[in-house]
Coordinates of C-alpha atoms and ligand atoms in Angstrom, one line a residue:
M20 CA -29.8 -50.9 -72.7
P21 CA -32.2 -48.2 -73.9
S22 CA -33.4 -48.4 -77.5
F23 CA -33.6 -45.2 -79.4
K24 CA -35.7 -44.1 -82.3
V25 CA -33.2 -41.3 -82.9
D26 CA -29.8 -41.5 -81.1
L27 CA -28.0 -38.2 -81.0
R28 CA -25.8 -38.9 -78.0
S29 CA -22.7 -39.0 -80.2
D30 CA -21.5 -39.1 -83.8
T31 CA -19.7 -42.2 -82.8
K32 CA -23.1 -43.9 -83.0
S33 CA -22.7 -43.7 -86.8
L34 CA -22.7 -47.1 -88.5
P35 CA -20.8 -48.3 -91.6
T36 CA -22.9 -48.3 -94.8
P37 CA -23.2 -51.4 -96.9
A38 CA -20.8 -49.9 -99.5
M39 CA -18.2 -49.2 -96.8
K40 CA -18.5 -52.8 -95.6
Q41 CA -18.0 -54.0 -99.1
A42 CA -14.8 -51.9 -99.4
M43 CA -13.6 -53.5 -96.2
V44 CA -14.3 -57.0 -97.4
E45 CA -12.4 -56.4 -100.7
A46 CA -9.4 -54.8 -99.1
E47 CA -6.0 -56.3 -99.8
L48 CA -4.4 -57.2 -96.5
G49 CA -1.0 -57.9 -94.9
D50 CA 0.7 -57.5 -91.6
D51 CA 0.6 -53.8 -90.7
M52 CA 3.0 -54.0 -87.8
T53 CA 5.9 -54.9 -90.2
G54 CA 4.6 -52.4 -92.8
D55 CA 3.2 -55.0 -95.1
D56 CA -0.5 -54.1 -95.2
P57 CA -0.9 -52.4 -98.6
T58 CA -4.3 -50.9 -97.8
V59 CA -2.9 -49.2 -94.6
N60 CA 0.2 -48.0 -96.5
K61 CA -2.0 -46.5 -99.2
L62 CA -4.2 -44.7 -96.7
E63 CA -1.2 -43.3 -94.8
A64 CA 0.4 -42.0 -98.0
F65 CA -2.9 -40.5 -99.2
V66 CA -3.6 -38.7 -96.0
A67 CA 0.0 -37.4 -95.6
E68 CA -0.2 -35.9 -99.1
M69 CA -3.6 -34.4 -98.4
F70 CA -2.1 -32.5 -95.4
G71 CA 1.2 -31.6 -97.1
K72 CA 3.1 -33.7 -94.7
E73 CA 5.7 -36.5 -95.1
A74 CA 4.1 -39.4 -93.3
A75 CA 1.1 -40.7 -91.3
V76 CA 0.3 -43.6 -89.0
F77 CA -3.0 -45.4 -88.6
A78 CA -4.2 -45.7 -85.0
C79 CA -7.0 -47.4 -83.1
S80 CA -8.7 -44.3 -81.7
G81 CA -8.5 -40.6 -81.5
T82 CA -7.3 -40.8 -77.9
Q83 CA -4.5 -43.0 -79.0
S84 CA -3.4 -40.8 -81.9
N85 CA -3.6 -37.7 -79.7
Q86 CA -1.4 -39.4 -77.1
M87 CA 1.0 -40.6 -79.7
G88 CA 1.3 -37.0 -80.7
V89 CA 2.0 -35.9 -77.1
W90 CA 4.6 -38.7 -76.7
T91 CA 6.3 -37.6 -79.9
H92 CA 6.7 -33.9 -79.0
A93 CA 7.1 -33.8 -75.2
N94 CA 9.5 -35.5 -72.8
R95 CA 9.0 -36.5 -69.1
G96 CA 8.6 -33.4 -67.0
D97 CA 7.6 -31.1 -69.9
E98 CA 4.3 -29.2 -70.0
M99 CA 1.7 -28.8 -72.7
L100 CA -0.9 -26.1 -73.2
V101 CA -4.5 -27.1 -73.9
E102 CA -7.9 -25.3 -73.8
E103 CA -9.6 -26.2 -70.5
K104 CA -12.5 -28.0 -72.0
S105 CA -10.5 -29.8 -74.7
H106 CA -10.7 -33.5 -75.2
I107 CA -7.0 -34.0 -74.5
G108 CA -7.3 -32.0 -71.3
S109 CA -10.5 -33.4 -70.0
W110 CA -11.6 -36.6 -71.8
E111 CA -8.5 -38.7 -72.2
A112 CA -8.3 -39.9 -68.6
G113 CA -5.1 -37.9 -67.9
A114 CA -3.3 -40.2 -70.4
Q115 CA -0.5 -37.6 -71.0
A116 CA 0.4 -37.8 -67.3
I117 CA 0.2 -41.6 -67.2
I118 CA 1.9 -42.5 -70.4
S119 CA 4.2 -39.6 -71.2
S120 CA 4.7 -38.0 -67.7
V121 CA 3.8 -34.7 -69.3
S122 CA 1.9 -32.1 -67.2
T123 CA -1.1 -30.2 -68.6
R124 CA -1.7 -26.5 -68.3
F125 CA -5.3 -25.6 -68.9
I126 CA -6.0 -22.3 -70.7
T127 CA -9.4 -20.7 -70.8
G128 CA -10.2 -19.9 -74.4
D129 CA -13.3 -18.7 -76.3
Q130 CA -15.8 -21.5 -77.2
G131 CA -13.0 -24.0 -76.9
R132 CA -10.7 -22.1 -79.2
L133 CA -7.4 -20.5 -78.3
D134 CA -6.0 -17.3 -79.5
V135 CA -2.7 -15.4 -79.0
P136 CA -3.9 -13.2 -76.0
H137 CA -5.1 -16.4 -74.1
L138 CA -1.6 -17.8 -74.5
Q139 CA 0.6 -14.8 -73.9
G140 CA 2.4 -15.1 -70.6
M141 CA 1.5 -18.8 -70.2
L142 CA 4.8 -20.2 -71.4
R143 CA 7.2 -21.5 -68.7
A144 CA 10.9 -21.2 -69.2
D145 CA 13.4 -24.0 -69.3
D146 CA 14.4 -23.2 -65.7
Q147 CA 15.2 -25.7 -63.0
H148 CA 12.0 -24.7 -61.0
M149 CA 9.6 -25.2 -63.9
T150 CA 8.0 -27.6 -66.3
P151 CA 9.2 -26.3 -69.6
T152 CA 6.4 -25.6 -72.1
R153 CA 7.0 -27.8 -75.1
L154 CA 3.6 -28.3 -76.8
L155 CA 0.6 -26.4 -77.8
C156 CA -2.6 -28.3 -78.7
V157 CA -5.6 -26.9 -80.6
E158 CA -8.9 -28.7 -81.2
N159 CA -10.7 -28.1 -84.5
T160 CA -13.7 -28.3 -84.4
A161 CA -13.8 -27.6 -80.7
N162 CA -16.3 -30.1 -79.3
A163 CA -17.1 -28.6 -75.9
G164 CA -16.9 -25.2 -77.4
G165 CA -20.1 -26.1 -79.4
G166 CA -18.6 -27.8 -82.5
I167 CA -17.1 -24.4 -83.5
S168 CA -14.3 -24.3 -86.0
Y169 CA -11.3 -22.1 -86.4
T170 CA -11.3 -19.7 -89.4
L171 CA -8.2 -20.1 -91.6
E172 CA -6.8 -16.7 -90.4
H173 CA -7.5 -17.6 -86.7
L174 CA -5.9 -21.0 -87.0
H175 CA -2.8 -19.6 -88.8
R176 CA -2.5 -16.8 -86.2
V177 CA -2.5 -19.1 -83.2
T178 CA -0.4 -22.0 -84.6
K179 CA 2.2 -19.7 -86.2
W180 CA 2.5 -17.9 -82.8
G181 CA 3.1 -21.3 -81.2
K182 CA 5.8 -22.1 -83.8
D183 CA 7.4 -18.7 -83.3
Q184 CA 7.7 -19.4 -79.6
G185 CA 9.6 -22.6 -80.3
L186 CA 6.7 -24.8 -79.4
K187 CA 5.5 -28.0 -81.1
V188 CA 2.0 -27.7 -82.3
H189 CA -0.5 -30.6 -82.4
M190 CA -4.1 -30.4 -83.6
D191 CA -6.8 -32.7 -82.3
G192 CA -8.8 -32.8 -85.5
A193 CA -11.3 -35.5 -84.4
R194 CA -13.9 -33.5 -86.4
F195 CA -11.5 -31.6 -88.7
F196 CA -13.4 -32.5 -91.8
N197 CA -16.5 -30.8 -90.3
A198 CA -14.3 -27.7 -90.1
V199 CA -13.1 -28.2 -93.7
V200 CA -16.6 -28.4 -95.0
S201 CA -17.8 -25.4 -92.9
Q202 CA -14.8 -23.2 -93.6
G203 CA -14.0 -24.3 -97.1
Y204 CA -10.2 -24.5 -96.5
Q205 CA -7.8 -27.1 -97.9
P206 CA -6.2 -29.4 -95.2
A207 CA -2.6 -28.7 -96.2
E208 CA -3.2 -24.9 -96.3
A209 CA -4.9 -24.9 -92.9
C210 CA -2.2 -27.0 -91.2
K211 CA 0.8 -25.1 -92.5
Y212 CA 2.0 -24.2 -89.0
I213 CA 0.9 -27.4 -87.3
D214 CA 3.4 -30.3 -86.7
T215 CA 1.1 -33.2 -86.1
I216 CA -2.6 -33.7 -86.8
S217 CA -4.9 -36.4 -85.4
L218 CA -8.0 -37.3 -87.3
C219 CA -10.9 -39.6 -86.4
F220 CA -12.7 -41.8 -88.9
S221 CA -15.2 -43.2 -86.3
K222 CA -17.2 -40.0 -85.8
G223 CA -19.3 -38.3 -88.5
L224 CA -17.2 -40.1 -91.2
G225 CA -19.0 -43.3 -90.2
C226 CA -16.2 -45.9 -89.9
P227 CA -16.3 -48.7 -87.3
M228 CA -13.0 -47.5 -85.8
G229 CA -9.8 -45.8 -86.6
S230 CA -7.8 -42.6 -86.4
I231 CA -4.6 -41.3 -88.0
L232 CA -1.7 -39.1 -87.0
V233 CA 0.0 -37.0 -89.7
G234 CA 3.4 -35.4 -89.4
S235 CA 7.1 -35.5 -90.5
H236 CA 9.0 -38.8 -91.1
E237 CA 10.8 -38.4 -87.8
E238 CA 7.7 -37.6 -85.8
I239 CA 5.8 -40.5 -87.3
R240 CA 8.7 -42.8 -86.6
K241 CA 8.5 -41.8 -82.9
A242 CA 4.7 -42.0 -83.0
R243 CA 4.9 -45.6 -84.3
R244 CA 7.0 -46.5 -81.2
A245 CA 4.4 -44.8 -79.0
R246 CA 1.6 -46.8 -80.8
K247 CA 3.5 -50.0 -80.1
I248 CA 3.9 -49.1 -76.4
M249 CA 0.2 -48.4 -76.2
G250 CA -0.6 -51.8 -77.6
G251 CA -2.0 -50.2 -80.8
A252 CA 0.2 -51.7 -83.5
L253 CA -2.1 -54.0 -85.4
R254 CA -1.9 -56.7 -88.0
Q255 CA -4.5 -56.9 -90.9
S256 CA -5.8 -53.5 -90.1
G257 CA -6.2 -52.9 -93.8
M258 CA -9.9 -53.7 -93.3
M259 CA -10.3 -50.6 -91.1
A260 CA -8.0 -48.5 -93.4
A261 CA -10.2 -49.5 -96.3
A262 CA -13.3 -48.1 -94.5
A263 CA -11.3 -44.9 -93.7
H264 CA -10.3 -44.5 -97.3
Y265 CA -13.8 -45.1 -98.4
A266 CA -15.1 -42.4 -96.0
L267 CA -12.5 -39.8 -97.3
D268 CA -13.7 -40.5 -100.8
H269 CA -17.4 -40.5 -100.1
H270 CA -18.4 -39.1 -96.8
V271 CA -16.7 -35.7 -96.5
E272 CA -18.9 -33.5 -98.6
R273 CA -22.0 -35.0 -97.2
L274 CA -21.1 -33.7 -93.7
K275 CA -22.9 -30.5 -94.8
E276 CA -26.2 -32.4 -94.5
D277 CA -25.3 -33.1 -90.8
H278 CA -24.6 -29.4 -90.3
D279 CA -27.9 -28.5 -91.9
N280 CA -29.8 -31.0 -89.7
A281 CA -28.1 -29.7 -86.5
R282 CA -29.2 -26.2 -87.5
L283 CA -32.7 -27.4 -88.3
F284 CA -33.0 -29.1 -84.8
A285 CA -31.6 -25.9 -83.2
D286 CA -34.1 -23.7 -85.0
E287 CA -37.0 -25.9 -83.8
I288 CA -36.0 -26.2 -80.2
S289 CA -35.2 -22.5 -79.9
Q290 CA -39.0 -22.0 -79.8
I291 CA -39.5 -24.2 -76.8
P292 CA -40.1 -22.5 -73.4
G293 CA -37.4 -23.5 -70.9
I294 CA -34.8 -24.3 -73.6
K295 CA -32.0 -21.9 -74.4
I296 CA -30.1 -22.1 -77.7
D297 CA -28.8 -19.6 -80.2
P298 CA -29.1 -21.4 -83.6
T299 CA -26.6 -19.1 -85.2
N300 CA -24.0 -20.7 -82.9
V301 CA -24.7 -24.1 -84.3
E302 CA -22.0 -24.2 -87.0
T303 CA -21.3 -27.8 -87.6
N304 CA -22.8 -31.2 -86.5
L305 CA -23.1 -30.5 -82.8
A306 CA -26.1 -28.7 -81.2
F307 CA -25.5 -27.7 -77.6
F308 CA -28.4 -26.3 -75.6
E309 CA -29.4 -25.5 -72.1
I310 CA -32.4 -26.2 -69.9
D311 CA -33.6 -23.5 -67.6
P312 CA -32.4 -24.4 -64.1
D313 CA -36.0 -23.8 -62.8
R314 CA -37.1 -26.7 -64.9
G315 CA -34.5 -29.3 -63.9
Y316 CA -31.1 -30.6 -64.6
A317 CA -29.7 -31.7 -68.0
T318 CA -29.6 -35.3 -66.7
Q319 CA -33.3 -35.2 -65.9
L320 CA -34.2 -33.9 -69.4
S321 CA -31.9 -36.5 -70.9
A322 CA -33.6 -39.3 -68.8
K323 CA -37.0 -38.1 -70.0
L324 CA -35.9 -38.0 -73.6
T325 CA -34.6 -41.6 -73.3
K326 CA -38.1 -42.7 -72.3
L327 CA -39.4 -41.0 -75.4
G328 CA -36.9 -42.8 -77.6
I329 CA -34.5 -39.9 -78.1
G330 CA -30.8 -40.1 -77.1
I331 CA -29.4 -36.8 -76.1
G332 CA -26.7 -36.6 -73.5
A333 CA -26.0 -34.2 -70.6
M334 CA -22.8 -32.3 -71.0
G335 CA -23.0 -30.2 -67.8
S336 CA -25.4 -29.4 -65.1
Y337 CA -27.8 -27.7 -67.4
R338 CA -26.2 -28.3 -70.8
L339 CA -27.0 -31.0 -73.3
R340 CA -25.5 -32.0 -76.7
A341 CA -27.2 -33.4 -79.8
C342 CA -24.9 -34.9 -82.5
F343 CA -25.8 -35.3 -86.1
Y344 CA -24.2 -37.8 -88.4
I345 CA -24.5 -40.1 -91.4
G346 CA -27.8 -42.0 -91.1
I347 CA -29.6 -39.2 -89.2
T348 CA -32.2 -37.5 -91.5
A349 CA -33.9 -34.2 -91.4
D350 CA -37.1 -36.0 -90.3
D351 CA -35.1 -37.5 -87.4
A352 CA -34.0 -34.0 -86.4
L353 CA -37.6 -32.8 -86.5
L354 CA -38.8 -35.8 -84.5
A355 CA -36.1 -35.3 -81.9
A356 CA -37.1 -31.6 -81.6
R357 CA -40.8 -32.5 -81.2
Q358 CA -39.8 -34.9 -78.4
V359 CA -37.8 -32.2 -76.6
A360 CA -41.0 -30.1 -76.7
A361 CA -43.0 -33.0 -75.4
A362 CA -40.5 -33.6 -72.6
M363 CA -40.5 -30.0 -71.6
E364 CA -44.3 -30.1 -71.2
T365 CA -43.9 -32.7 -68.4
D366 CA -42.7 -32.4 -64.8
L367 CA -39.0 -33.5 -64.8
S368 CA -38.4 -33.1 -61.0
G369 CA -38.9 -36.8 -60.1
L370 CA -36.4 -38.1 -62.6
P371 CA -33.0 -39.4 -61.7
V372 CA -30.3 -36.6 -61.5
A373 CA -27.1 -38.7 -62.0
A374 CA -25.4 -41.4 -60.1
N375 CA -22.6 -39.1 -59.0
G376 CA -24.6 -35.8 -58.8
P377 CA -25.8 -33.3 -61.3
Y378 CA -22.4 -31.7 -61.7
A379 CA -20.7 -34.8 -62.9
R380 CA -19.7 -33.5 -66.4
G381 CA -18.9 -30.5 -68.3
Ligands
LIG409 C1 -13.9 -38.3 -80.0 C2 -12.9 -37.3 -79.8 C3 -11.5 -37.7 -79.7 C4 -11.1 -39.2 -79.8 O1 -11.9 -40.1 -79.2 P1 -11.8 -41.7 -79.3 O2 -13.1 -42.1 -78.6 O3 -10.6 -42.0 -78.5 O4 -11.7 -42.0 -80.7 C5 -10.6 -36.8 -79.7 N1 -10.9 -35.5 -79.6 C6 -12.1 -35.0 -79.7 C7 -12.4 -33.6 -79.8 C8 -13.2 -36.0 -79.8 O5 -14.4 -35.5 -79.9

């Protein structure tokens, strides 16, 4: 296992702080599967209220809470609409097909975001020949889109349109609090036309694990069944819910520091020959950049950076992603940028491309 001085491969690398661990140790516990863990119950009520919804259910991971949402809204043989580079579409191992027997229609959006013109004409009728369109999923912030968020107006426009077409609307809000901090909207206001929302605590919020799905009483009842089917109904999960509650109280506003560090890194590397990035496109905690194809593949630059103690992953043939999160300082961002410059001064051509080819991801 490589050891990194600065690991920007993912915001899932964030570690719980001592104060968060203390909150976990002190949590009052019970059996969550039978509804008897007071800390889980408190978190679920708190998050439901924050989003102006009736209920919420704690989950193991963002993949699980997204798939609980799909299960809740769509039946076997139905179709859902997702942006082509979305997590649900491309990074959840096809779970909606495996678990819910739901087919996926991939829509090309703009930087991972969907808008009404992308969706018009993409709905299939409830006709015997077709897979009826039941569900629209939006991702906010859009990871592969560059960590870009929806503005309030844009989010309302596309989600209200979905509701007006009779669709259910789910938001993959793995990094929704990054959007909240960037856009300055209130969760309940932003999610007015959204049926269910999945949030991750294990990314920039710094928890060891945990996600949550928010929605109506009826939807969350169905989602609990889905969670059970997926083997995700837990017992004394209050320890994890305590970490999540701590993060919501203490780690949301500080996400701004991560956004500033991502921009600082982007500004620095934009000066490096052979690196392409528009720092004004770095809105939240993710900085995507490209290597000039004449200089090598993203995987080769990533391999060189690993040797220099910097973790930055390849996200396409020539595209890389650096993630900023709690525990990564401005000095770390500057060190990482200096090492990108150092790596680009070397010949990358002899470095490994990737086990399954340079086009493996993206
Ligand atoms: C990380 C992530 C998820 C959930 O991932 P898990 O690893 O299953 O927790 C969902 N959506 C997006 C956009 C993500 O980045």
